Coordinates of C-alpha atoms in Angstrom, one line a residue:
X1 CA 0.0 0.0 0.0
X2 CA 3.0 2.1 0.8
X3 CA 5.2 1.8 -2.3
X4 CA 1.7 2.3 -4.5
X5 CA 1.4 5.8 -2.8
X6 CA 4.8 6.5 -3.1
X7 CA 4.3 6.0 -6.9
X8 CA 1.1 8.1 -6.9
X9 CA 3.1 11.2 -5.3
X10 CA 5.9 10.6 -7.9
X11 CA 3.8 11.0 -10.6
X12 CA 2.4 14.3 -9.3
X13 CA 5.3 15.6 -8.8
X14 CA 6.5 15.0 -12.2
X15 CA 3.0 16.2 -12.9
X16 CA 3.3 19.8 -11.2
X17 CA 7.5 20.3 -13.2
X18 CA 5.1 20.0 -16.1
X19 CA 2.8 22.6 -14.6
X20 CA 5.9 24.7 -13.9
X21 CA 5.0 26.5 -17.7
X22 CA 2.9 28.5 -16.5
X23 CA 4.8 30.0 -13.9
X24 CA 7.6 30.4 -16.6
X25 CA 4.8 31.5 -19.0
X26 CA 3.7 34.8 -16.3
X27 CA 7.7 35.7 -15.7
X28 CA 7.9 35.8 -20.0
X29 CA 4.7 38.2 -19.6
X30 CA 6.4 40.2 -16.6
X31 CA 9.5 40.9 -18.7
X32 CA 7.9 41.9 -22.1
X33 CA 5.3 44.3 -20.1
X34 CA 8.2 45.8 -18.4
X35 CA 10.2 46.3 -21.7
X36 CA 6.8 48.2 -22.9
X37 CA 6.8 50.2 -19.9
X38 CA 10.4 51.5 -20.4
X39 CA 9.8 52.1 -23.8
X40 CA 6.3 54.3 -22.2
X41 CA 8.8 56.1 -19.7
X42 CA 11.3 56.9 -22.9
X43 CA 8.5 58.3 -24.5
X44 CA 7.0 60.3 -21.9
X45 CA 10.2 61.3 -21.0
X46 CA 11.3 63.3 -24.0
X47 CA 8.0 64.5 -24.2
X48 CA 9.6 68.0 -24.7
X49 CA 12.6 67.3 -27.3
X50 CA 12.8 68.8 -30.4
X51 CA 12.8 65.7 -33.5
X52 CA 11.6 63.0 -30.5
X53 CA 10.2 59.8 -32.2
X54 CA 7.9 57.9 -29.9
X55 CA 8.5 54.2 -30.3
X56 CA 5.8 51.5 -29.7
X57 CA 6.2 48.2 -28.2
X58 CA 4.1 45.0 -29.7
X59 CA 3.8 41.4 -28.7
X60 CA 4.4 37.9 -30.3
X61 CA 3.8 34.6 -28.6
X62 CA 6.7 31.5 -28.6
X63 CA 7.3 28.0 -29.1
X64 CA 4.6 26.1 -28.3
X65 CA 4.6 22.1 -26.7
X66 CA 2.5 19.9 -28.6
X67 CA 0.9 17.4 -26.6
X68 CA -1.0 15.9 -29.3
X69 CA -0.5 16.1 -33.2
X70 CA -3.1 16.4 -35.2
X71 CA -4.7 13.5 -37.4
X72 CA -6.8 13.2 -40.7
X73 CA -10.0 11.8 -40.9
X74 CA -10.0 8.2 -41.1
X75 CA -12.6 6.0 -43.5
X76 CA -11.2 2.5 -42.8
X77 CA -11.1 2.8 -38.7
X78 CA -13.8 5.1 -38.7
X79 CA -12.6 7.8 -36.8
X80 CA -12.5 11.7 -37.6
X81 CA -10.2 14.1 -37.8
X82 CA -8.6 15.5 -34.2
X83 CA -6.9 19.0 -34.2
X84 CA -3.4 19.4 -32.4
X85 CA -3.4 20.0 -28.5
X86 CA -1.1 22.8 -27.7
X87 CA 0.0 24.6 -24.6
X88 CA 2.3 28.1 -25.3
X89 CA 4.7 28.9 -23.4
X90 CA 4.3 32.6 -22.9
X91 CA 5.3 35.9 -24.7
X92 CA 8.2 37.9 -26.1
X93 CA 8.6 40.8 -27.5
X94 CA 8.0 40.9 -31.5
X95 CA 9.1 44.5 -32.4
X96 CA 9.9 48.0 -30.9
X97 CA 9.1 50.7 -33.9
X98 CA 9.9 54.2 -33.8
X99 CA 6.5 56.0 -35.2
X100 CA 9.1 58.2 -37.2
X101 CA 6.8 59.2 -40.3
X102 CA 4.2 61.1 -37.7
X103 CA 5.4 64.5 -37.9
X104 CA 5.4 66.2 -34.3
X105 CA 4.1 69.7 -33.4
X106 CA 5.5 73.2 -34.9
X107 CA 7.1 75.8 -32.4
X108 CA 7.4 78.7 -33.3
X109 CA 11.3 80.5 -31.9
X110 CA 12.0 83.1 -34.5
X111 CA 15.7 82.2 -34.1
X112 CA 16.4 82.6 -37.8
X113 CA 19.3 79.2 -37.5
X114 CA 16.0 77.3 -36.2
X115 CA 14.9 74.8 -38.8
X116 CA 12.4 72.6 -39.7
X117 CA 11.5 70.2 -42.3
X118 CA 8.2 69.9 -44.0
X119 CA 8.2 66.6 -45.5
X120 CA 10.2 63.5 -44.9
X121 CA 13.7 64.3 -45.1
X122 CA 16.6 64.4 -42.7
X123 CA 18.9 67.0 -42.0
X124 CA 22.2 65.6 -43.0
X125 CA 24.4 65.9 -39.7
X126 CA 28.3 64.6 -39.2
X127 CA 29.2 63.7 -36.1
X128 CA 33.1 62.1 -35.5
X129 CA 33.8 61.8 -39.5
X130 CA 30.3 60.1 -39.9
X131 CA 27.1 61.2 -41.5
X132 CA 23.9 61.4 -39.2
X133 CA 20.6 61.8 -40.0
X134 CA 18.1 64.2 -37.7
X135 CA 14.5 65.9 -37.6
X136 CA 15.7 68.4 -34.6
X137 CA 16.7 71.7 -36.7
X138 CA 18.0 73.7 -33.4
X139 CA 21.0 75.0 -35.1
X140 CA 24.2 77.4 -34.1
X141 CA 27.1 78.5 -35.6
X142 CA 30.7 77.3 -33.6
X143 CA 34.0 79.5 -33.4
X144 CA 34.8 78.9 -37.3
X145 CA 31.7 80.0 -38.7
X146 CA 30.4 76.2 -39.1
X147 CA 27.0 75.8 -38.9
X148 CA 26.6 72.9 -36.4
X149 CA 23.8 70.8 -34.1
X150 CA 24.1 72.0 -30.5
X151 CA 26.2 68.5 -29.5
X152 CA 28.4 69.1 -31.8
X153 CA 27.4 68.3 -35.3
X154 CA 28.2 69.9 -37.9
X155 CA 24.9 70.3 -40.5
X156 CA 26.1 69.0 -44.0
X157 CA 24.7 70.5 -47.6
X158 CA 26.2 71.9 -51.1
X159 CA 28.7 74.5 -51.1
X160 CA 28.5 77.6 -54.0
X161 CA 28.9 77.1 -57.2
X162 CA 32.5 79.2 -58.2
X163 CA 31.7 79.8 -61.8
X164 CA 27.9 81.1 -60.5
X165 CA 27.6 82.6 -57.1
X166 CA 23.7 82.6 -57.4
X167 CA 23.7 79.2 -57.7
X168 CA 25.0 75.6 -55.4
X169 CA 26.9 72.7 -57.1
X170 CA 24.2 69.3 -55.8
X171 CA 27.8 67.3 -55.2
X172 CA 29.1 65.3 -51.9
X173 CA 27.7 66.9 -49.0
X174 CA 30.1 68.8 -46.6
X175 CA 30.0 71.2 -43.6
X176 CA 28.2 74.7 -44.5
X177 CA 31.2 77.4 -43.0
X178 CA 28.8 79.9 -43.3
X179 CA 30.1 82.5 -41.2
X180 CA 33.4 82.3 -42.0
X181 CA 35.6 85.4 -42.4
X182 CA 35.4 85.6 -46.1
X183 CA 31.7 85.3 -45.8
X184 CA 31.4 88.0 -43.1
X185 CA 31.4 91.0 -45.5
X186 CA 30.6 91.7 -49.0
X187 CA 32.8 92.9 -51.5
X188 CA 32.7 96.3 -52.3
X189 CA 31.7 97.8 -55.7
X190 CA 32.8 100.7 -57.8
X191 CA 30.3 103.2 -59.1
X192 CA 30.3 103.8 -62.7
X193 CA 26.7 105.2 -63.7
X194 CA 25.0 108.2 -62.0
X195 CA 22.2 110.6 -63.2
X196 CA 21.4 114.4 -62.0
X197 CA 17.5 115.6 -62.0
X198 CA 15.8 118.4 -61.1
X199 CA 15.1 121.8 -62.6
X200 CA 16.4 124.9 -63.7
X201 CA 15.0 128.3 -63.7
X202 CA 16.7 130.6 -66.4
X203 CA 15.4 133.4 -64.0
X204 CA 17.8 132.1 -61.3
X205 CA 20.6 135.1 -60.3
X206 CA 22.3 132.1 -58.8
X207 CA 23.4 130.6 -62.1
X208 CA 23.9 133.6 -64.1
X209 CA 27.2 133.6 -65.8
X210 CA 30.3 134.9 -63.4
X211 CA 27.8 134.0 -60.3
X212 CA 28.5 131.4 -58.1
X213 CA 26.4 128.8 -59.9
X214 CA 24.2 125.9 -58.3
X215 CA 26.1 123.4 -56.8
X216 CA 25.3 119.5 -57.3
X217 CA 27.3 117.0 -54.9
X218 CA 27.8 113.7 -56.8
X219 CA 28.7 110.6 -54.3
X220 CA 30.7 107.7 -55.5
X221 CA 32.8 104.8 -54.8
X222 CA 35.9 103.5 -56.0
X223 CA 36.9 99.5 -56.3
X224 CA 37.9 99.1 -52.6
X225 CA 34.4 100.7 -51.4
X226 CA 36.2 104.1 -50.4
X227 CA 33.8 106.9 -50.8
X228 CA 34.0 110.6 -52.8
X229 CA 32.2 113.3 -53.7
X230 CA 32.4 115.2 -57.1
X231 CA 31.5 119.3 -56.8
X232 CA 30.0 119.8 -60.1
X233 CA 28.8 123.4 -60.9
X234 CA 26.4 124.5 -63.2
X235 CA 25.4 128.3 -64.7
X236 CA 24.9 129.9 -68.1
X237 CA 27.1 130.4 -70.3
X238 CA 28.3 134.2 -71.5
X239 CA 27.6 133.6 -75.1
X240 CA 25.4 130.6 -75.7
X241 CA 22.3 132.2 -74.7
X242 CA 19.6 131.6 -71.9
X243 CA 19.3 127.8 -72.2
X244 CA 22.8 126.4 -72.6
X245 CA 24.6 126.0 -68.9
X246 CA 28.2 124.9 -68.8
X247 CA 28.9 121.8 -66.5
X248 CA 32.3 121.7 -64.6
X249 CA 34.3 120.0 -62.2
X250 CA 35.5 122.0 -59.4
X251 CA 36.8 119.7 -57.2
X252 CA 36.5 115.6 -55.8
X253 CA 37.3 115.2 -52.3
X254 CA 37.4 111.7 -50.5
X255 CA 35.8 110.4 -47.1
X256 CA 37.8 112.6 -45.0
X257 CA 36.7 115.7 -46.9
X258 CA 39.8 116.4 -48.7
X259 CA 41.1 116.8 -52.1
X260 CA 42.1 113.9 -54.3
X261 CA 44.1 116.2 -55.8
X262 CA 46.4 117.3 -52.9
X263 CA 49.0 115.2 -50.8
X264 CA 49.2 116.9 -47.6
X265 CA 53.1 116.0 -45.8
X266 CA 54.4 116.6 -42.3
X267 CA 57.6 117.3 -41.3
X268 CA 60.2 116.8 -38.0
X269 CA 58.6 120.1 -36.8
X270 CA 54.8 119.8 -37.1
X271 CA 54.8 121.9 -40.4
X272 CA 52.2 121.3 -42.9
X273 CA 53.1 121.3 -47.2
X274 CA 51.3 120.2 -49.8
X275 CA 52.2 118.9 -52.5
X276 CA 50.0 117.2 -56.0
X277 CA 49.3 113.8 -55.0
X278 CA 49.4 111.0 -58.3
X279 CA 46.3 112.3 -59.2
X280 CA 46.4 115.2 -61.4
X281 CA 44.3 114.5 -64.5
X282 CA 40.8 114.1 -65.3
X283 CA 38.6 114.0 -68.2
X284 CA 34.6 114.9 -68.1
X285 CA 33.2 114.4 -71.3
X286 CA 35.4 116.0 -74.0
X287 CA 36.8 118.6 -71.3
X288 CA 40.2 117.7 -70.0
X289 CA 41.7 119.2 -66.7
X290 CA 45.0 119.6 -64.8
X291 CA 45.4 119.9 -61.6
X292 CA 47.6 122.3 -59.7
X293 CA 48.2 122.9 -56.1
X294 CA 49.4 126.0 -54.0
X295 CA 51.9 124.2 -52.0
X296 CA 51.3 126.5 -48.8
X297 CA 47.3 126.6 -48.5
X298 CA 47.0 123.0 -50.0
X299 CA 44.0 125.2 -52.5
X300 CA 43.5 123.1 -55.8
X301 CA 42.6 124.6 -59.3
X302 CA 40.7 122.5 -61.7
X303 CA 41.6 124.0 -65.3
X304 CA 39.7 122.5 -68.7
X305 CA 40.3 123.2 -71.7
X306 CA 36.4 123.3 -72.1
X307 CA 33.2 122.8 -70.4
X308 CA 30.4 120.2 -70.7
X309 CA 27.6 122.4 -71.9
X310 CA 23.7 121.4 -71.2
X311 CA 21.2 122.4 -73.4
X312 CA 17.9 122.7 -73.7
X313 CA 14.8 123.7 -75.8
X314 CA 14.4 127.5 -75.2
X315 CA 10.3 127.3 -76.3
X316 CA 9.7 124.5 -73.8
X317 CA 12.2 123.9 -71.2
X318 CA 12.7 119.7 -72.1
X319 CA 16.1 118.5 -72.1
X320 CA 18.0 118.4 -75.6
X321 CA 21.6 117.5 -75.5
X322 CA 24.8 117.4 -73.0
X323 CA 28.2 117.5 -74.2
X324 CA 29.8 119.5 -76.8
X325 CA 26.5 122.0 -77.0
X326 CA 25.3 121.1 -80.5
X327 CA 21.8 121.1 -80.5
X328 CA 21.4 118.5 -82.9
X329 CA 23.4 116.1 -80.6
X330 CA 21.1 114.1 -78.6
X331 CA 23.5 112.7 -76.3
X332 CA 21.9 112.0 -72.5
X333 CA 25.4 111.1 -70.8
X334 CA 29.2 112.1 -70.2
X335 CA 31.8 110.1 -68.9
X336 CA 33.6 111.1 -65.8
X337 CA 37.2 109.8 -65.7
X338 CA 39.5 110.0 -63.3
X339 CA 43.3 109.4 -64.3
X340 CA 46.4 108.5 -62.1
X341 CA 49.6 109.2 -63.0
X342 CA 51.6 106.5 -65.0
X343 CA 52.6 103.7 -62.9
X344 CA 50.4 104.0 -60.0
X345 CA 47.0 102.2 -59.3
X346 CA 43.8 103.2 -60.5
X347 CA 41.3 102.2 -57.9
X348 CA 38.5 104.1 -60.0
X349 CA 36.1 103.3 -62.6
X350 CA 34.8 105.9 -65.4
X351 CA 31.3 107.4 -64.3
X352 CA 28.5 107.1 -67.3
X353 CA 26.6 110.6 -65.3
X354 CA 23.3 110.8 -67.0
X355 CA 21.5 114.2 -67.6
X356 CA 18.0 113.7 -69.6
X357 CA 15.8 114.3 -66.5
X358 CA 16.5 118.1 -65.8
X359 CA 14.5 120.8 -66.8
X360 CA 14.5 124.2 -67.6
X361 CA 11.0 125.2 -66.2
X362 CA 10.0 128.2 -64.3
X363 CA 9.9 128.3 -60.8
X364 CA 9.9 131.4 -59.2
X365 CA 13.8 131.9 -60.0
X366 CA 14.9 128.8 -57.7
X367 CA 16.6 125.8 -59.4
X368 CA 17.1 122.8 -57.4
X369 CA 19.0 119.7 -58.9
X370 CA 19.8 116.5 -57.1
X371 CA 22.6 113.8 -57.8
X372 CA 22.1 110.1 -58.0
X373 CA 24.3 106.8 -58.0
X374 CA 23.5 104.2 -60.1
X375 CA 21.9 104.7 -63.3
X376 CA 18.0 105.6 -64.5
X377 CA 17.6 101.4 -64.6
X378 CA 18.7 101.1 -61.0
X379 CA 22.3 99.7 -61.8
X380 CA 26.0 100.6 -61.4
X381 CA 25.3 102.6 -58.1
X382 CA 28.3 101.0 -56.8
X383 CA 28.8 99.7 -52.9
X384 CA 31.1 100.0 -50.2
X385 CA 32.0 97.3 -47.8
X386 CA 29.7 95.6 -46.6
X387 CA 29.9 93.7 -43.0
X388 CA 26.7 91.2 -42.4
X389 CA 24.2 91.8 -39.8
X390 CA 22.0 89.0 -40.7
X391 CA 21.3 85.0 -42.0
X392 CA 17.9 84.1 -43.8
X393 CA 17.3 80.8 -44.7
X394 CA 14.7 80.0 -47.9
X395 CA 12.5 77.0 -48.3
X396 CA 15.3 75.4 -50.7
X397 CA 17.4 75.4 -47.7
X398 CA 19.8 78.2 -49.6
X399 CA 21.6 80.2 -46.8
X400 CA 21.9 84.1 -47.6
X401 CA 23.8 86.7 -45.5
X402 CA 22.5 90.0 -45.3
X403 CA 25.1 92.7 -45.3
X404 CA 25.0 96.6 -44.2
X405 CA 25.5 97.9 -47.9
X406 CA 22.4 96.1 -48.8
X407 CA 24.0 93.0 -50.4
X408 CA 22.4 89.7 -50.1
X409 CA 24.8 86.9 -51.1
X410 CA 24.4 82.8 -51.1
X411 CA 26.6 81.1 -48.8
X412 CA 25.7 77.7 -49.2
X413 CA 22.1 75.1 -49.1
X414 CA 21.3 72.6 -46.2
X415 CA 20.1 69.9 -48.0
X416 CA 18.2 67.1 -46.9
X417 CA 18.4 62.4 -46.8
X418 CA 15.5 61.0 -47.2
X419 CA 15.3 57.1 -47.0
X420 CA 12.9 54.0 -48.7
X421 CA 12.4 53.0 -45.0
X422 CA 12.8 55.6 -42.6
X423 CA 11.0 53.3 -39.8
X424 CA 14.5 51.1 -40.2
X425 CA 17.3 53.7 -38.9
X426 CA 18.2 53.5 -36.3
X427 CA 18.5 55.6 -33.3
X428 CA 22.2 56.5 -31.7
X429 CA 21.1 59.5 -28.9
X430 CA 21.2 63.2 -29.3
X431 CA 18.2 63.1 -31.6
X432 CA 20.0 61.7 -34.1
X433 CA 19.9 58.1 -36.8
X434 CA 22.4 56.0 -38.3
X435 CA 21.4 54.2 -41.7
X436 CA 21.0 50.5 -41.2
X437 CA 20.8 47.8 -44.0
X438 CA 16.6 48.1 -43.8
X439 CA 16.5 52.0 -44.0
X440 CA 18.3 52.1 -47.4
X441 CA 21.6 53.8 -47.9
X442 CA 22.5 57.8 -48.0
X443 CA 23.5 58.6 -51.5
X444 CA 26.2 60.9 -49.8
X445 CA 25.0 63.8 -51.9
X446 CA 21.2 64.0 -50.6
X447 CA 18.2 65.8 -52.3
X448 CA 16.9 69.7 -52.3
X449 CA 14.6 70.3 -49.9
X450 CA 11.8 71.2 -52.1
X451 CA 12.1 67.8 -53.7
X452 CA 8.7 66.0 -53.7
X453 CA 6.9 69.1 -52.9
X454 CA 8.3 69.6 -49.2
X455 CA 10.6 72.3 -47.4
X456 CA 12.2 74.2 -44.8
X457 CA 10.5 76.1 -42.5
X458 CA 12.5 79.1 -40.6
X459 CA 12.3 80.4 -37.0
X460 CA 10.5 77.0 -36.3
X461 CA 11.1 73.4 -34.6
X462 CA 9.7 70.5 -35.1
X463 CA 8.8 69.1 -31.5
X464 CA 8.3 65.7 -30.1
X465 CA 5.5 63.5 -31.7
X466 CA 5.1 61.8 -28.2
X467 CA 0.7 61.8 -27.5
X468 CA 0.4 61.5 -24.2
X469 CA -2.7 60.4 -24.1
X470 CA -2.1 57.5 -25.5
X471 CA 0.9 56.8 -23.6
X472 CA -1.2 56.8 -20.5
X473 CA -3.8 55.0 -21.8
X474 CA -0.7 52.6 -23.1
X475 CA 0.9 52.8 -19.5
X476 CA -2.8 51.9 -17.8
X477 CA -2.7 48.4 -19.7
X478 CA 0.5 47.4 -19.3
X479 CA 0.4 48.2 -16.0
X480 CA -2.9 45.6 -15.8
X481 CA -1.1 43.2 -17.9
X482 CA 2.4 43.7 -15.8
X483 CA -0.3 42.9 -12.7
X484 CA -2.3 40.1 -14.3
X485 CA 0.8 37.9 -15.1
X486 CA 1.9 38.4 -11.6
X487 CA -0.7 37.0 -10.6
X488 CA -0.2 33.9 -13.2
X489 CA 2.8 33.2 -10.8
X490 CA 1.5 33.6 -7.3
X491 CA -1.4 31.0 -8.5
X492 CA 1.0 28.6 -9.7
X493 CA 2.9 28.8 -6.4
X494 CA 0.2 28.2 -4.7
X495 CA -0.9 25.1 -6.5
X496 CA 2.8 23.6 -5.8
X497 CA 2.3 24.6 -2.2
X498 CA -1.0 22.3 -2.2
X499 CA 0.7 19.5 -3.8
X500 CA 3.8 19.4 -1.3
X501 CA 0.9 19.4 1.1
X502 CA -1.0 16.3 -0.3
X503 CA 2.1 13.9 2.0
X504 CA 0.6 15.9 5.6

């Protein structure tokens, strides 16, 4: 009777290892709920940064013990067909995917480097010698100029074409130096057109020949950006009549307000000479004049050999001619040149100065004429230097720097990955992915923004994509299915503790 119970208690036992599954079966479900809840804490966790993907957690079941196979239907025995008996044992984790497609929400920072991508693509980002791929566009600019990430990174994109400076060459990506010193001014431009408008009153005592004449101040720059002004006098003439005024140069001083005519010298004991400097020739239209210099008040004379005359029509005031006062010329213009002496550098450019818009109307015996750089079609004003006060970013992720002399110039275009499977890259920290053999490769040279009908969006970042209302609502059932498999294993351990208890 003995040894017959001893065999019935062996078998249970052997019985209740077999029921051991399920307690193996709740710790499987313990450890794949907790894995879902980090991945809920990751989430909620970066809630608030910039390019966050929120990942999701899902579930697959394992191998399973087949107690039974299953069997056909069988005509000569008689019997019917018996499907397999099978007990699972438990749960594991099937895949952990990063929502990455969902875009997240737009803040708005109007921090002009602050970036973000409409669309699918990835700002291009090397980190240690190796491309990156990010949606967080909070940029910055480090000690070299280099646009960078603010870990580090520096932003990768096309680089200006040196044969077009409007355009960028779409080669290998490589670090934008935007804001290096070459790019922090703009060069400077000589003048070489001009016009003067306004009107002239024949009745004027002020332009009368021998009176002082009106005045016109003509500003200009040379080819390193240095600036001057050209004292140009008009009046009549003694005997071309009422409506023919002869144009001449009286003097061009630079920034300082001195003659470019006159070299001023200082000797041991503080006195003062002057001397011509290696400017003493220039030519204004057909006139030619010399320059000479009183060597103790520094007082140039301008002498011409002629004067530009102006004329025009004496029964309706319109412009006619300027040049060598033949009314049948119909010449608008004369050309300014300013000569240095043989051997010396010529930092200036001839000046196209444009007269058609002055008029000899009445108007109660003022005149009043103005001088403007740049031409009547808005071109060959001319610039000094220019040093940038701003960066503007356009939807075709081309760079511009905004200069003082109102120059705009294109430093370079952030351009943009975008991959076959972006759900397969895979992410390394610092908001930033590394290709993998299921994302598809980087091309190394990348795509233009506006590719596909997307773009970059300035002044604001793309924030997390993290919902948290449906990581709470994630977080409540977990946390039941973290509970329920617990309880899976304090059943089973309790059922063991009644079988040890069936030899009491």
């Amino acid at each position: 009777m003995t040894d017959r119970l001893d065999i019935m208690i062996t078998k249970q036992f052997r019985r209740s290892f077999i029921m051991m599954r399920s307690l193996f079966s709740g710790v499987s479900g313990l450890k794949v709920h907790q894995t879902k809840m980090d991945v809920i804490g990751n989430n909620i966790s970066n809630v608030n940064t910039i390019g966050f993907k929120s990942s999701s957690v899902t579930f697959s079941d394992v191998f399973y013990q087949t107690t039974q196979s299953a069997s056909g239907p069988n005509i000569a025995t008689g019997t019917t067909g018996r499907n397999a008996m099978q007990i699972g044992l438990g749960s594991n984790v099937a895949s952990i995917t990063s929502s990455i497609n969902t875009p997240g929400a737009s803040q708005r920072t109007d921090n002009p480097f602050d970036v973000m991508i409409e669309g699918e693509g990835f700002f291009i980002v090397n980190y240690g010698g190796t491309n990156y791929f990010t949606k967080a566009g909070s940029f910055g600019v480090d000690e070299y100029g280099t646009l960078c990430t603010p870990v580090g990174a520096a932003v990768m994109g096309w680089q200006v074409d040196p044969n077009d400076p409007t355009k960028t060459v779409a080669d290998i990506v490589s670090p934008l130096n935007i804001m290096s010193p070459e790019n922090l001014y703009a060069h400077p431009e000589a003048t070489t057109a001009a016009y003067i408008s306004g009107n002239i009153d024949s009745k004027d005592t002020q332009i009368a020949y021998n009176a002082t004449g009106k005045m016109v101040n003509l500003s200009f720059y040379d080819n390193m950006g240095h600036s001057y002004k050209a004292d140009i006098r008009v009046r009549q003439t003694a005997t071309e009549g009422s409506n023919v005024y002869a144009v001449d140069i009286i003097d061009i001083k630079d920034e300082l307000g001195k003659s470019i005519f006159v070299l001023e010298e200082k000797d041991d004991d503080g006195n003062i000479t002057y001397d011509a400097s290696g400017i003493t020739r220039i030519t204004f239209g057909d006139a030619q004049y010399d320059a000479t210099v009183d060597q103790t008040t520094g007082n140039v004379t301008l002498t011409a050999t002629e004067s530009v005359l102006l004329v025009f029509n004496g029964s309706n005031g319109s412009f006619v001619s300027v040049g060598d006062g033949d009314i049948d010329n119909s010449n608008e213009s004369v050309t300014l040149n300013i000569i240095a002496d043989a051997g010396g550098a010529n930092p200036f450019r001839p000046i196209d100065i444009n007269f058609s818009k002055v008029t000899m109307y009445s108007n109660s015996g003022n005149s009043s004429l103005e001088a403007n750089r740049g031409s009547l079609q808005g071109i060959g004003a001319g610039k000094q230097v220019g040093n940038m006060t701003g960066i503007s970013i356009d939807a075709s992720g081309k760079i511009y720097g905004k200069y003082d002399n109102g120059d705009s110039r294109l430093l370079g275009q952030i351009a943009v990955a975008t991959f076959s499977n972006p759900a397969g890259l895979e992410a390394i920290g610092n908001s930033m992915f590394a290709a993998t053999q299921n994302s598809g490769d980087f091309d190394g040279i990348g795509q233009d923004p506006t590719q596909g009908g997307g773009g970059l969006t300035t002044g604001v970042l793309e924030m997390s994509n993290v919902d948290l209302s449906a990581q709470f609502t994630d977080m409540i059932t977990t946390q039941r299915g973290f509970q329920a498999n617990s309880r899976i294993i304090t059943t089973s351990d309790t059922l063991l503790e009644e079988l040890i208890n069936l030899k009491r």
